[in-house]
Amino acid sequence: MKKYFLLLFNVICLISYAQTGVIKGKIIDKQSEKPISGATIALIGSENIQDVSDELGNFKILNVPTGRQNVSISFMGYENTSVSDIDVTTGKDVLITVSMTESFNTLDEIVVSSGSNKSKPINKMAIVSTKQFSPEEVSRYSGGRSDVARLVSNFAGVSTGDDTRNDIVVRGNSPSGMLWRVEGIPVPNPNHFATLATTGGPVSALNPNLLGNSDFLTSAFPAEYGNALGGVFDLGFRKGNPDDYEYMVSVGAYPGVEAMAEGPLGKTGGSFVAAARYGFVGVTGLAGTAAQPNYHDISFNVDFGKHKIGNFSLFGIYGASNIDFLGKDIDKDDPFAAKDEDGYVTSGFTSVGLKHNLDIGTNSYLKTIIGFSNSANTYKNDRYYDYETPAENKLRFQDNDNAENRITFSTLFNSKINKKITFRTGLLYEAYHLDANVASRDRQQDNDGDGYPDLVQLINTNEDYTIIQPYAQGQFRLTEKLTFNGGIHGQYFSINEEFVFEPRTALSYAFNSNNTVSFGYGLNHQSVAVPILFLNENVNGVPVQTNKDLDLVQSQHFVLGYDVRLAKKWRGKVEVYYQAIDKAGVESFASSYSSLTEGADYGYSIDKTSLVSKGKGFNQGIEFTLEKSFSDGYYGLFTTSLFESKYKGSDGIERNSPFNNGYVFNALGGKEFKVGKARKNVFSIDTKFTTAGGRYYTPVDLAASMAAGYEIKDDANAFSKQYDPYLRLDVKFGFKINSKTKKRFHQFYVDLQNVTNHTNIFTLEYNRITNSVNQKDQIGFSPDFGYKYQF
């Protein structure tokens, strides 16, 4: 009988163990980023399940029940904090890094709580207009396609240009104002099918399975960020599991087929994580075009562990893509191509970096990164100049071949002077080599008399240039409730030899633990898009780059915010902002053009030369956020943005910018249901509703277009017309299965995007074949699906 009881006990223990997970990670001081030893990490609701951080700040909590969990962290002399919404499964250990803030007044009898660690930015110097997000959110929200750019479009003040691309419009700014940073250094456009100097694309090459919690900033940036006017993605890779080998395979309509591995490396706490993906969205018919897109990417992060000379890590991303648009296969309503032309597109990028962290004393460190990146794209366009006899009249109409290499050096010194003062200074040096060639017949004359427009070399440059950005900033906790951040950023641009200083400041006052008001100001500069700087103008028969002396575009941000905790898991936020923009590129004669209207497409204007830095613009608005963090099996996020975006060209007329939607509203929510006999598996429903004002556009001058044989816009009435409002509803169903006997985990989902098949307009353009203006629509109903297996 005892044997049977012992056997039954062992089986119960096995099942119990198998249907639990592990939460482990590191506890650090927020200001010095040094490990905290002796902190208590406890599972909320089961305080007997806990651990204490060791001398390196590491901890491991075993036998954690599967499902959404919350942990609390406490340590004498520090503000208590917590991490909520930790998704524990049987297939993978959860790794988290938690930062704690030293108490302003160290009194043993007083316990101070700083609330959820997730509600605050990772960058301690960021006070206003910053949102921390997790990779789990990227995959959770409906309609996201596992894309971090589409994730942040749910945040207040942010929208995407359209469904076909993930360009990010922040508070009315052009997507070209975005800065992408990975592991502390700027990187090229991390999207498939990217083109020179753009920041978005149809498919993201950033793998959310390798990302850690990251920050997204929308204005009044801290002093370490530069050469950006709109927003900043400050992304970090997570480390691999330092104790166990883990694997994952998955398949999804947009990410494609993926394989990932991670595990320990060496005997000094090192680890690795690497993943590869191969897309096949063209096979599913969900690409929105008859053409077959091909893309794949690889990401990795290798941590070599802690040594006497510091900690070294190596990280990188690689992506490649191509697509052929053949006119004979293209539908007349295809948003990407036309029936009377063939297009051949290739795109690729590589970014690798070697990072070194060196501890200096007990409260300081030096972080140095050396990086290399390459981005390249080609576009060949053949047009059937006489559509009736295409085989005999196929002309090379566009020929683009661009490549950019970049060597990056970044060094940062951070020192916690005391619990009230933290100082940070650094330098970013970027050396570029640009080899750009753009030739086109578009809008050209027939000077050689062959009956066709001449193929003119619009860009032909092989140039080296540098951008140097020194900065210094400090955080001053003036009182327990009042915090001041101040700094200065410098920027040198070698093309026009301009050097600017930019003051940055932010202030935060906490009335109590539930109510905080904040203010931020920042002066920012960014160069006009590189393709515009190197455009050739024919001056007396000689090609001259007449835009190279353009000034850096200047922007001033003012932000006032109020943050309130409405209930234990409910939070509200309001921000009011104003942005004044000067020195934008405009034409030397009276016209409606401004460089502020560029950046929301695959390329830039190719006929704007002899520009001058006299353009102006402004963005202003108010944003509301109501958020219910994941608890009791459900979550909610409601954001509203009311804004105005205007600009002036050289004609002095104030116009709507193409990004002046006027309003954006998002409503997201989701519910998880525990199912199965042991209630360890999860069925989920997520939904997202988005509506936004239509974008402004410049109407086609049909008579002029018919006479010329190509599209001519009515520039005198630039951005005077508005598309119908955008509207979309997505619904997602998911199922998670936690293994009963082994370290295994399965996840399935079906995401019904634009479930109502609502027609959202993509563009109105001139059709050379029918001599009419045609409407092309965005993607209608589009089901996404995916499966993931972790072991």
JSON list of N, CA and C in Angstrom, two decimals, residues 152 178 226 291 297 301 338 376 386 572 658 700 713:
[
{"chain": "A", "resi": 152, "resn": "VAL", "atom": "N", "xyz": [3.08, 50.25, -31.60]},
{"chain": "A", "resi": 152, "resn": "VAL", "atom": "CA", "xyz": [3.06, 51.60, -31.02]},
{"chain": "A", "resi": 152, "resn": "VAL", "atom": "C", "xyz": [2.02, 52.48, -31.68]},
{"chain": "A", "resi": 178, "resn": "MET", "atom": "N", "xyz": [11.69, 59.74, -37.65]},
{"chain": "A", "resi": 178, "resn": "MET", "atom": "CA", "xyz": [11.90, 58.66, -36.68]},
{"chain": "A", "resi": 178, "resn": "MET", "atom": "C", "xyz": [13.37, 58.28, -36.58]},
{"chain": "A", "resi": 226, "resn": "GLY", "atom": "N", "xyz": [19.54, 62.20, -30.72]},
{"chain": "A", "resi": 226, "resn": "GLY", "atom": "CA", "xyz": [19.70, 63.30, -31.67]},
{"chain": "A", "resi": 226, "resn": "GLY", "atom": "C", "xyz": [19.38, 62.88, -33.09]},
{"chain": "A", "resi": 291, "resn": "ALA", "atom": "N", "xyz": [1.94, 39.98, -56.96]},
{"chain": "A", "resi": 291, "resn": "ALA", "atom": "CA", "xyz": [3.37, 39.67, -56.98]},
{"chain": "A", "resi": 291, "resn": "ALA", "atom": "C", "xyz": [3.75, 38.84, -55.76]},
{"chain": "A", "resi": 297, "resn": "ASP", "atom": "N", "xyz": [15.14, 36.94, -42.46]},
{"chain": "A", "resi": 297, "resn": "ASP", "atom": "CA", "xyz": [15.98, 37.71, -41.55]},
{"chain": "A", "resi": 297, "resn": "ASP", "atom": "C", "xyz": [16.57, 36.82, -40.46]},
{"chain": "A", "resi": 301, "resn": "ASN", "atom": "N", "xyz": [21.95, 37.68, -30.27]},
{"chain": "A", "resi": 301, "resn": "ASN", "atom": "CA", "xyz": [22.57, 38.42, -29.18]},
{"chain": "A", "resi": 301, "resn": "ASN", "atom": "C", "xyz": [23.38, 37.44, -28.35]},
{"chain": "A", "resi": 338, "resn": "ALA", "atom": "N", "xyz": [1.49, 48.99, -61.51]},
{"chain": "A", "resi": 338, "resn": "ALA", "atom": "CA", "xyz": [0.54, 49.28, -62.59]},
{"chain": "A", "resi": 338, "resn": "ALA", "atom": "C", "xyz": [0.67, 48.23, -63.69]},
{"chain": "A", "resi": 376, "resn": "ALA", "atom": "N", "xyz": [21.09, 48.50, -48.45]},
{"chain": "A", "resi": 376, "resn": "ALA", "atom": "CA", "xyz": [21.16, 48.62, -49.91]},
{"chain": "A", "resi": 376, "resn": "ALA", "atom": "C", "xyz": [19.80, 48.30, -50.51]},
{"chain": "A", "resi": 386, "resn": "ASP", "atom": "N", "xyz": [4.36, 52.07, -75.27]},
{"chain": "A", "resi": 386, "resn": "ASP", "atom": "CA", "xyz": [3.17, 51.95, -76.12]},
{"chain": "A", "resi": 386, "resn": "ASP", "atom": "C", "xyz": [2.45, 50.69, -75.66]},
{"chain": "A", "resi": 572, "resn": "GLY", "atom": "N", "xyz": [-4.69, 56.67, -16.01]},
{"chain": "A", "resi": 572, "resn": "GLY", "atom": "CA", "xyz": [-5.05, 57.65, -17.02]},
{"chain": "A", "resi": 572, "resn": "GLY", "atom": "C", "xyz": [-3.91, 58.63, -17.26]},
{"chain": "A", "resi": 658, "resn": "PRO", "atom": "N", "xyz": [0.40, 66.36, -45.08]},
{"chain": "A", "resi": 658, "resn": "PRO", "atom": "CA", "xyz": [-0.24, 65.08, -45.44]},
{"chain": "A", "resi": 658, "resn": "PRO", "atom": "C", "xyz": [-0.48, 64.18, -44.24]},
{"chain": "A", "resi": 700, "resn": "VAL", "atom": "N", "xyz": [-5.10, 65.34, -58.44]},
{"chain": "A", "resi": 700, "resn": "VAL", "atom": "CA", "xyz": [-4.48, 65.19, -59.76]},
{"chain": "A", "resi": 700, "resn": "VAL", "atom": "C", "xyz": [-5.05, 66.24, -60.71]},
{"chain": "A", "resi": 713, "resn": "LYS", "atom": "N", "xyz": [0.30, 66.69, -60.47]},
{"chain": "A", "resi": 713, "resn": "LYS", "atom": "CA", "xyz": [-0.55, 67.11, -59.36]},
{"chain": "A", "resi": 713, "resn": "LYS", "atom": "C", "xyz": [-0.87, 68.60, -59.47]}
]
